[in-house]
Every structure is written in structure tokens, then in C-alpha cells.
Amino acid sequence: MEEDLLTRTIIGLAIEVHKVLGPGLLESAYKECLFYKIAKAGFIVEREKAMPIVFEDIKLDCGYRIDILIENTLVLELKSIESLTDIHLAQTLTYMKLGSYRFGLLMNFNVLRLKDGIKRVVNGY
């Protein structure tokens, strides 16, 4: 599936989840519900995908995890916080760099309208 269509489809599913749950829940609730919706839609999806760091030719598991990875292409980093900051964007870009993923979505579910809490991220390598 083309990346723009995939991204729009996933945003639509996230909006469906947000409309049902609303703001104010823990990140884990949104993650589980969105994972369910994405899998139900027939996508290849992984949650809590480990992202090791390669240092001096050794892979080190330092506890980094991608919230949701879709079709081995699109990184989802989910938050439920007052507002997104540059550090959240940096975190998303780091996961994308570590896994050589080009596209990501940073989503903050703790907003009245989810579209106001979404940032599309493209990694130029």
C-alpha cells in the first residue's frame, strides 16, 4: 500500500478510537484499542517492537520500543499528555532512524479533536 494512503487509513482508525474513548485515558488504553482496530482492518501490525542500538558492531537491547509498527513501514508513537514537545518528535525520529523507517505518526490522544494531536513525520535518512 502506498505510504500516503496507509497513513490516511491509520489516522482514520485512530480517529475512530478517539471518538469512542475520548481524551483522558492512559496511553496503554489507546495503544491496545488502536492495535486491535489496525489488526482487524487486515494490516500486518506489531506492538512494542524492540529497537536495539547498534554500537561498535554489537546490537544492544536498551529497552527502546516502537509503540506500533504497521506493514513494517509506518511507525506510530502514541502519547496521552498535555501537549507534544520537540522531545516527543525527537523520540519518534530516533525510532525511525534505528529501524530505517521512513514514515511515522506521532499521536497525542489527550486532545479534544485527535487531528489536532497528530504530527506526520518523514525521515530523510
PDB file of N, CA, C and O in Angstrom, residues 27-78:
ATOM      1  N   GLU A  27      -2.107   6.112  27.936  1.00  0.00           N
ATOM      2  CA  GLU A  27      -1.600   5.761  26.608  1.00  0.00           C
ATOM      3  C   GLU A  27      -1.847   4.292  26.280  1.00  0.00           C
ATOM      4  O   GLU A  27      -2.205   3.944  25.152  1.00  0.00           O
ATOM      5  N   SER A  28      -1.684   3.415  27.258  1.00  0.00           N
ATOM      6  CA  SER A  28      -1.832   1.977  27.025  1.00  0.00           C
ATOM      7  C   SER A  28      -3.233   1.612  26.539  1.00  0.00           C
ATOM      8  O   SER A  28      -3.391   0.696  25.726  1.00  0.00           O
ATOM      9  N   ALA A  29      -4.258   2.314  26.984  1.00  0.00           N
ATOM     10  CA  ALA A  29      -5.626   2.034  26.532  1.00  0.00           C
ATOM     11  C   ALA A  29      -5.771   2.358  25.049  1.00  0.00           C
ATOM     12  O   ALA A  29      -6.328   1.569  24.281  1.00  0.00           O
ATOM     13  N   TYR A  30      -5.263   3.490  24.642  1.00  0.00           N
ATOM     14  CA  TYR A  30      -5.341   3.870  23.227  1.00  0.00           C
ATOM     15  C   TYR A  30      -4.518   2.915  22.366  1.00  0.00           C
ATOM     16  O   TYR A  30      -4.933   2.527  21.278  1.00  0.00           O
ATOM     17  N   LYS A  31      -3.352   2.524  22.880  1.00  0.00           N
ATOM     18  CA  LYS A  31      -2.469   1.627  22.130  1.00  0.00           C
ATOM     19  C   LYS A  31      -3.149   0.282  21.864  1.00  0.00           C
ATOM     20  O   LYS A  31      -3.128  -0.218  20.747  1.00  0.00           O
ATOM     21  N   GLU A  32      -3.757  -0.291  22.893  1.00  0.00           N
ATOM     22  CA  GLU A  32      -4.412  -1.595  22.722  1.00  0.00           C
ATOM     23  C   GLU A  32      -5.607  -1.507  21.784  1.00  0.00           C
ATOM     24  O   GLU A  32      -5.800  -2.383  20.936  1.00  0.00           O
ATOM     25  N   CYS A  33      -6.412  -0.470  21.932  1.00  0.00           N
ATOM     26  CA  CYS A  33      -7.592  -0.324  21.073  1.00  0.00           C
ATOM     27  C   CYS A  33      -7.195  -0.062  19.626  1.00  0.00           C
ATOM     28  O   CYS A  33      -7.785  -0.633  18.695  1.00  0.00           O
ATOM     29  N   LEU A  34      -6.190   0.782  19.424  1.00  0.00           N
ATOM     30  CA  LEU A  34      -5.751   1.077  18.061  1.00  0.00           C
ATOM     31  C   LEU A  34      -5.090  -0.148  17.438  1.00  0.00           C
ATOM     32  O   LEU A  34      -5.331  -0.462  16.261  1.00  0.00           O
ATOM     33  N   PHE A  35      -4.300  -0.876  18.200  1.00  0.00           N
ATOM     34  CA  PHE A  35      -3.695  -2.114  17.708  1.00  0.00           C
ATOM     35  C   PHE A  35      -4.790  -3.066  17.228  1.00  0.00           C
ATOM     36  O   PHE A  35      -4.696  -3.647  16.143  1.00  0.00           O
ATOM     37  N   TYR A  36      -5.825  -3.221  18.030  1.00  0.00           N
ATOM     38  CA  TYR A  36      -6.959  -4.088  17.679  1.00  0.00           C
ATOM     39  C   TYR A  36      -7.607  -3.634  16.362  1.00  0.00           C
ATOM     40  O   TYR A  36      -7.861  -4.453  15.472  1.00  0.00           O
ATOM     41  N   LYS A  37      -7.874  -2.321  16.232  1.00  0.00           N
ATOM     42  CA  LYS A  37      -8.521  -1.801  15.021  1.00  0.00           C
ATOM     43  C   LYS A  37      -7.644  -2.022  13.778  1.00  0.00           C
ATOM     44  O   LYS A  37      -8.151  -2.372  12.712  1.00  0.00           O
ATOM     45  N   ILE A  38      -6.360  -1.810  13.920  1.00  0.00           N
ATOM     46  CA  ILE A  38      -5.438  -1.965  12.786  1.00  0.00           C
ATOM     47  C   ILE A  38      -5.370  -3.427  12.367  1.00  0.00           C
ATOM     48  O   ILE A  38      -5.434  -3.745  11.173  1.00  0.00           O
ATOM     49  N   ALA A  39      -5.239  -4.329  13.330  1.00  0.00           N
ATOM     50  CA  ALA A  39      -5.200  -5.767  13.023  1.00  0.00           C
ATOM     51  C   ALA A  39      -6.518  -6.214  12.400  1.00  0.00           C
ATOM     52  O   ALA A  39      -6.526  -6.974  11.424  1.00  0.00           O
ATOM     53  N   LYS A  40      -7.630  -5.738  12.939  1.00  0.00           N
ATOM     54  CA  LYS A  40      -8.952  -6.085  12.423  1.00  0.00           C
ATOM     55  C   LYS A  40      -9.127  -5.616  10.975  1.00  0.00           C
ATOM     56  O   LYS A  40      -9.821  -6.262  10.188  1.00  0.00           O
ATOM     57  N   ALA A  41      -8.476  -4.519  10.622  1.00  0.00           N
ATOM     58  CA  ALA A  41      -8.545  -3.979   9.256  1.00  0.00           C
ATOM     59  C   ALA A  41      -7.675  -4.785   8.288  1.00  0.00           C
ATOM     60  O   ALA A  41      -7.674  -4.519   7.088  1.00  0.00           O
ATOM     61  N   GLY A  42      -6.912  -5.768   8.797  1.00  0.00           N
ATOM     62  CA  GLY A  42      -6.139  -6.659   7.940  1.00  0.00           C
ATOM     63  C   GLY A  42      -4.697  -6.270   7.706  1.00  0.00           C
ATOM     64  O   GLY A  42      -4.022  -6.852   6.856  1.00  0.00           O
ATOM     65  N   PHE A  43      -4.178  -5.314   8.470  1.00  0.00           N
ATOM     66  CA  PHE A  43      -2.792  -4.897   8.304  1.00  0.00           C
ATOM     67  C   PHE A  43      -1.856  -5.784   9.117  1.00  0.00           C
ATOM     68  O   PHE A  43      -2.241  -6.327  10.146  1.00  0.00           O
ATOM     69  N   ILE A  44      -0.631  -5.895   8.654  1.00  0.00           N
ATOM     70  CA  ILE A  44       0.423  -6.534   9.433  1.00  0.00           C
ATOM     71  C   ILE A  44       0.849  -5.501  10.470  1.00  0.00           C
ATOM     72  O   ILE A  44       1.277  -4.398  10.115  1.00  0.00           O
ATOM     73  N   VAL A  45       0.706  -5.843  11.743  1.00  0.00           N
ATOM     74  CA  VAL A  45       0.953  -4.865  12.797  1.00  0.00           C
ATOM     75  C   VAL A  45       1.672  -5.516  13.972  1.00  0.00           C
ATOM     76  O   VAL A  45       1.402  -6.660  14.325  1.00  0.00           O
ATOM     77  N   GLU A  46       2.629  -4.776  14.521  1.00  0.00           N
ATOM     78  CA  GLU A  46       3.370  -5.223  15.702  1.00  0.00           C
ATOM     79  C   GLU A  46       3.268  -4.129  16.759  1.00  0.00           C
ATOM     80  O   GLU A  46       3.264  -2.952  16.441  1.00  0.00           O
ATOM     81  N   ARG A  47       3.185  -4.554  18.029  1.00  0.00           N
ATOM     82  CA  ARG A  47       3.207  -3.559  19.101  1.00  0.00           C
ATOM     83  C   ARG A  47       4.423  -3.817  19.976  1.00  0.00           C
ATOM     84  O   ARG A  47       4.911  -4.938  20.082  1.00  0.00           O
ATOM     85  N   GLU A  48       4.912  -2.744  20.568  1.00  0.00           N
ATOM     86  CA  GLU A  48       6.083  -2.813  21.450  1.00  0.00           C
ATOM     87  C   GLU A  48       7.268  -3.492  20.772  1.00  0.00           C
ATOM     88  O   GLU A  48       7.946  -4.336  21.361  1.00  0.00           O
ATOM     89  N   LYS A  49       7.514  -3.113  19.506  1.00  0.00           N
ATOM     90  CA  LYS A  49       8.619  -3.708  18.752  1.00  0.00           C
ATOM     91  C   LYS A  49       9.950  -3.209  19.301  1.00  0.00           C
ATOM     92  O   LYS A  49      10.200  -2.012  19.367  1.00  0.00           O
ATOM     93  N   ALA A  50      10.787  -4.148  19.702  1.00  0.00           N
ATOM     94  CA  ALA A  50      12.097  -3.815  20.263  1.00  0.00           C
ATOM     95  C   ALA A  50      12.971  -3.140  19.210  1.00  0.00           C
ATOM     96  O   ALA A  50      12.999  -3.549  18.053  1.00  0.00           O
ATOM     97  N   MET A  51      13.674  -2.102  19.626  1.00  0.00           N
ATOM     98  CA  MET A  51      14.586  -1.375  18.748  1.00  0.00           C
ATOM     99  C   MET A  51      15.973  -1.359  19.384  1.00  0.00           C
ATOM    100  O   MET A  51      16.289  -0.494  20.197  1.00  0.00           O
ATOM    101  N   PRO A  52      16.805  -2.338  19.042  1.00  0.00           N
ATOM    102  CA  PRO A  52      18.147  -2.357  19.618  1.00  0.00           C
ATOM    103  C   PRO A  52      19.005  -1.235  19.034  1.00  0.00           C
ATOM    104  O   PRO A  52      18.735  -0.718  17.954  1.00  0.00           O
ATOM    105  N   ILE A  53      20.014  -0.878  19.773  1.00  0.00           N
ATOM    106  CA  ILE A  53      21.002   0.089  19.305  1.00  0.00           C
ATOM    107  C   ILE A  53      22.222  -0.685  18.854  1.00  0.00           C
ATOM    108  O   ILE A  53      22.679  -1.601  19.559  1.00  0.00           O
ATOM    109  N   VAL A  54      22.748  -0.354  17.690  1.00  0.00           N
ATOM    110  CA  VAL A  54      23.980  -0.975  17.209  1.00  0.00           C
ATOM    111  C   VAL A  54      25.124  -0.048  17.602  1.00  0.00           C
ATOM    112  O   VAL A  54      25.176   1.113  17.200  1.00  0.00           O
ATOM    113  N   PHE A  55      26.022  -0.591  18.414  1.00  0.00           N
ATOM    114  CA  PHE A  55      27.174   0.160  18.899  1.00  0.00           C
ATOM    115  C   PHE A  55      28.401  -0.708  18.745  1.00  0.00           C
ATOM    116  O   PHE A  55      28.459  -1.825  19.259  1.00  0.00           O
ATOM    117  N   GLU A  56      29.364  -0.221  17.973  1.00  0.00           N
ATOM    118  CA  GLU A  56      30.600  -0.966  17.714  1.00  0.00           C
ATOM    119  C   GLU A  56      30.300  -2.395  17.266  1.00  0.00           C
ATOM    120  O   GLU A  56      30.813  -3.359  17.821  1.00  0.00           O
ATOM    121  N   ASP A  57      29.417  -2.531  16.294  1.00  0.00           N
ATOM    122  CA  ASP A  57      29.052  -3.802  15.671  1.00  0.00           C
ATOM    123  C   ASP A  57      28.322  -4.776  16.606  1.00  0.00           C
ATOM    124  O   ASP A  57      28.258  -5.967  16.335  1.00  0.00           O
ATOM    125  N   ILE A  58      27.795  -4.282  17.705  1.00  0.00           N
ATOM    126  CA  ILE A  58      27.037  -5.131  18.628  1.00  0.00           C
ATOM    127  C   ILE A  58      25.648  -4.534  18.788  1.00  0.00           C
ATOM    128  O   ILE A  58      25.495  -3.322  18.931  1.00  0.00           O
ATOM    129  N   LYS A  59      24.630  -5.396  18.738  1.00  0.00           N
ATOM    130  CA  LYS A  59      23.265  -4.955  18.993  1.00  0.00           C
ATOM    131  C   LYS A  59      23.010  -5.003  20.489  1.00  0.00           C
ATOM    132  O   LYS A  59      23.182  -6.045  21.118  1.00  0.00           O
ATOM    133  N   LEU A  60      22.587  -3.869  21.036  1.00  0.00           N
ATOM    134  CA  LEU A  60      22.326  -3.762  22.462  1.00  0.00           C
ATOM    135  C   LEU A  60      20.851  -3.456  22.678  1.00  0.00           C
ATOM    136  O   LEU A  60      20.328  -2.488  22.129  1.00  0.00           O
ATOM    137  N   ASP A  61      20.192  -4.278  23.478  1.00  0.00           N
ATOM    138  CA  ASP A  61      18.798  -4.013  23.816  1.00  0.00           C
ATOM    139  C   ASP A  61      18.791  -3.064  25.003  1.00  0.00           C
ATOM    140  O   ASP A  61      19.093  -3.453  26.131  1.00  0.00           O
ATOM    141  N   CYS A  62      18.445  -1.821  24.725  1.00  0.00           N
ATOM    142  CA  CYS A  62      18.439  -0.786  25.760  1.00  0.00           C
ATOM    143  C   CYS A  62      17.026  -0.437  26.211  1.00  0.00           C
ATOM    144  O   CYS A  62      16.817   0.564  26.883  1.00  0.00           O
ATOM    145  N   GLY A  63      16.065  -1.245  25.809  1.00  0.00           N
ATOM    146  CA  GLY A  63      14.701  -1.016  26.260  1.00  0.00           C
ATOM    147  C   GLY A  63      13.872  -0.127  25.362  1.00  0.00           C
ATOM    148  O   GLY A  63      12.738   0.198  25.712  1.00  0.00           O
ATOM    149  N   TYR A  64      14.407   0.275  24.219  1.00  0.00           N
ATOM    150  CA  TYR A  64      13.617   1.105  23.303  1.00  0.00           C
ATOM    151  C   TYR A  64      12.580   0.244  22.601  1.00  0.00           C
ATOM    152  O   TYR A  64      12.871  -0.870  22.156  1.00  0.00           O
ATOM    153  N   ARG A  65      11.364   0.747  22.503  1.00  0.00           N
ATOM    154  CA  ARG A  65      10.261   0.014  21.881  1.00  0.00           C
ATOM    155  C   ARG A  65       9.411   0.965  21.055  1.00  0.00           C
ATOM    156  O   ARG A  65       9.023   2.028  21.533  1.00  0.00           O
ATOM    157  N   ILE A  66       9.112   0.557  19.825  1.00  0.00           N
ATOM    158  CA  ILE A  66       8.156   1.295  18.997  1.00  0.00           C
ATOM    159  C   ILE A  66       6.769   0.916  19.488  1.00  0.00           C
ATOM    160  O   ILE A  66       6.469  -0.269  19.647  1.00  0.00           O
ATOM    161  N   ASP A  67       5.925   1.896  19.732  1.00  0.00           N
ATOM    162  CA  ASP A  67       4.568   1.595  20.217  1.00  0.00           C
ATOM    163  C   ASP A  67       3.856   0.657  19.253  1.00  0.00           C
ATOM    164  O   ASP A  67       3.396  -0.412  19.638  1.00  0.00           O
ATOM    165  N   ILE A  68       3.736   1.070  17.989  1.00  0.00           N
ATOM    166  CA  ILE A  68       3.073   0.248  16.973  1.00  0.00           C
ATOM    167  C   ILE A  68       3.818   0.424  15.649  1.00  0.00           C
ATOM    168  O   ILE A  68       4.142   1.539  15.256  1.00  0.00           O
ATOM    169  N   LEU A  69       4.077  -0.688  14.973  1.00  0.00           N
ATOM    170  CA  LEU A  69       4.686  -0.672  13.641  1.00  0.00           C
ATOM    171  C   LEU A  69       3.724  -1.354  12.681  1.00  0.00           C
ATOM    172  O   LEU A  69       3.284  -2.480  12.926  1.00  0.00           O
ATOM    173  N   ILE A  70       3.398  -0.665  11.589  1.00  0.00           N
ATOM    174  CA  ILE A  70       2.410  -1.170  10.641  1.00  0.00           C
ATOM    175  C   ILE A  70       3.080  -1.465   9.301  1.00  0.00           C
ATOM    176  O   ILE A  70       3.797  -0.610   8.756  1.00  0.00           O
ATOM    177  N   GLU A  71       2.826  -2.686   8.806  1.00  0.00           N
ATOM    178  CA  GLU A  71       3.331  -3.109   7.494  1.00  0.00           C
ATOM    179  C   GLU A  71       4.844  -2.936   7.379  1.00  0.00           C
ATOM    180  O   GLU A  71       5.360  -2.701   6.295  1.00  0.00           O
ATOM    181  N   ASN A  72       5.544  -3.019   8.500  1.00  0.00           N
ATOM    182  CA  ASN A  72       6.992  -2.849   8.546  1.00  0.00           C
ATOM    183  C   ASN A  72       7.434  -1.564   7.841  1.00  0.00           C
ATOM    184  O   ASN A  72       8.514  -1.496   7.266  1.00  0.00           O
ATOM    185  N   THR A  73       6.562  -0.556   7.897  1.00  0.00           N
ATOM    186  CA  THR A  73       6.799   0.695   7.177  1.00  0.00           C
ATOM    187  C   THR A  73       6.516   1.932   8.012  1.00  0.00           C
ATOM    188  O   THR A  73       7.279   2.887   7.993  1.00  0.00           O
ATOM    189  N   LEU A  74       5.394   1.923   8.728  1.00  0.00           N
ATOM    190  CA  LEU A  74       4.895   3.124   9.394  1.00  0.00           C
ATOM    191  C   LEU A  74       5.029   2.978  10.913  1.00  0.00           C
ATOM    192  O   LEU A  74       4.466   2.065  11.510  1.00  0.00           O
ATOM    193  N   VAL A  75       5.769   3.900  11.525  1.00  0.00           N
ATOM    194  CA  VAL A  75       5.986   3.929  12.965  1.00  0.00           C
ATOM    195  C   VAL A  75       4.908   4.796  13.606  1.00  0.00           C
ATOM    196  O   VAL A  75       4.692   5.929  13.185  1.00  0.00           O
ATOM    197  N   LEU A  76       4.234   4.253  14.629  1.00  0.00           N
ATOM    198  CA  LEU A  76       3.288   5.049  15.417  1.00  0.00           C
ATOM    199  C   LEU A  76       3.857   5.228  16.808  1.00  0.00           C
ATOM    200  O   LEU A  76       4.166   4.251  17.485  1.00  0.00           O
ATOM    201  N   GLU A  77       3.995   6.458  17.218  1.00  0.00           N
ATOM    202  CA  GLU A  77       4.392   6.774  18.590  1.00  0.00           C
ATOM    203  C   GLU A  77       3.196   7.458  19.232  1.00  0.00           C
ATOM    204  O   GLU A  77       2.751   8.521  18.774  1.00  0.00           O
ATOM    205  N   LEU A  78       2.633   6.825  20.251  1.00  0.00           N
ATOM    206  CA  LEU A  78       1.414   7.306  20.878  1.00  0.00           C
ATOM    207  C   LEU A  78       1.716   7.966  22.215  1.00  0.00           C
ATOM    208  O   LEU A  78       2.568   7.499  22.970  1.00  0.00           O
TER     209      LEU A  78
END
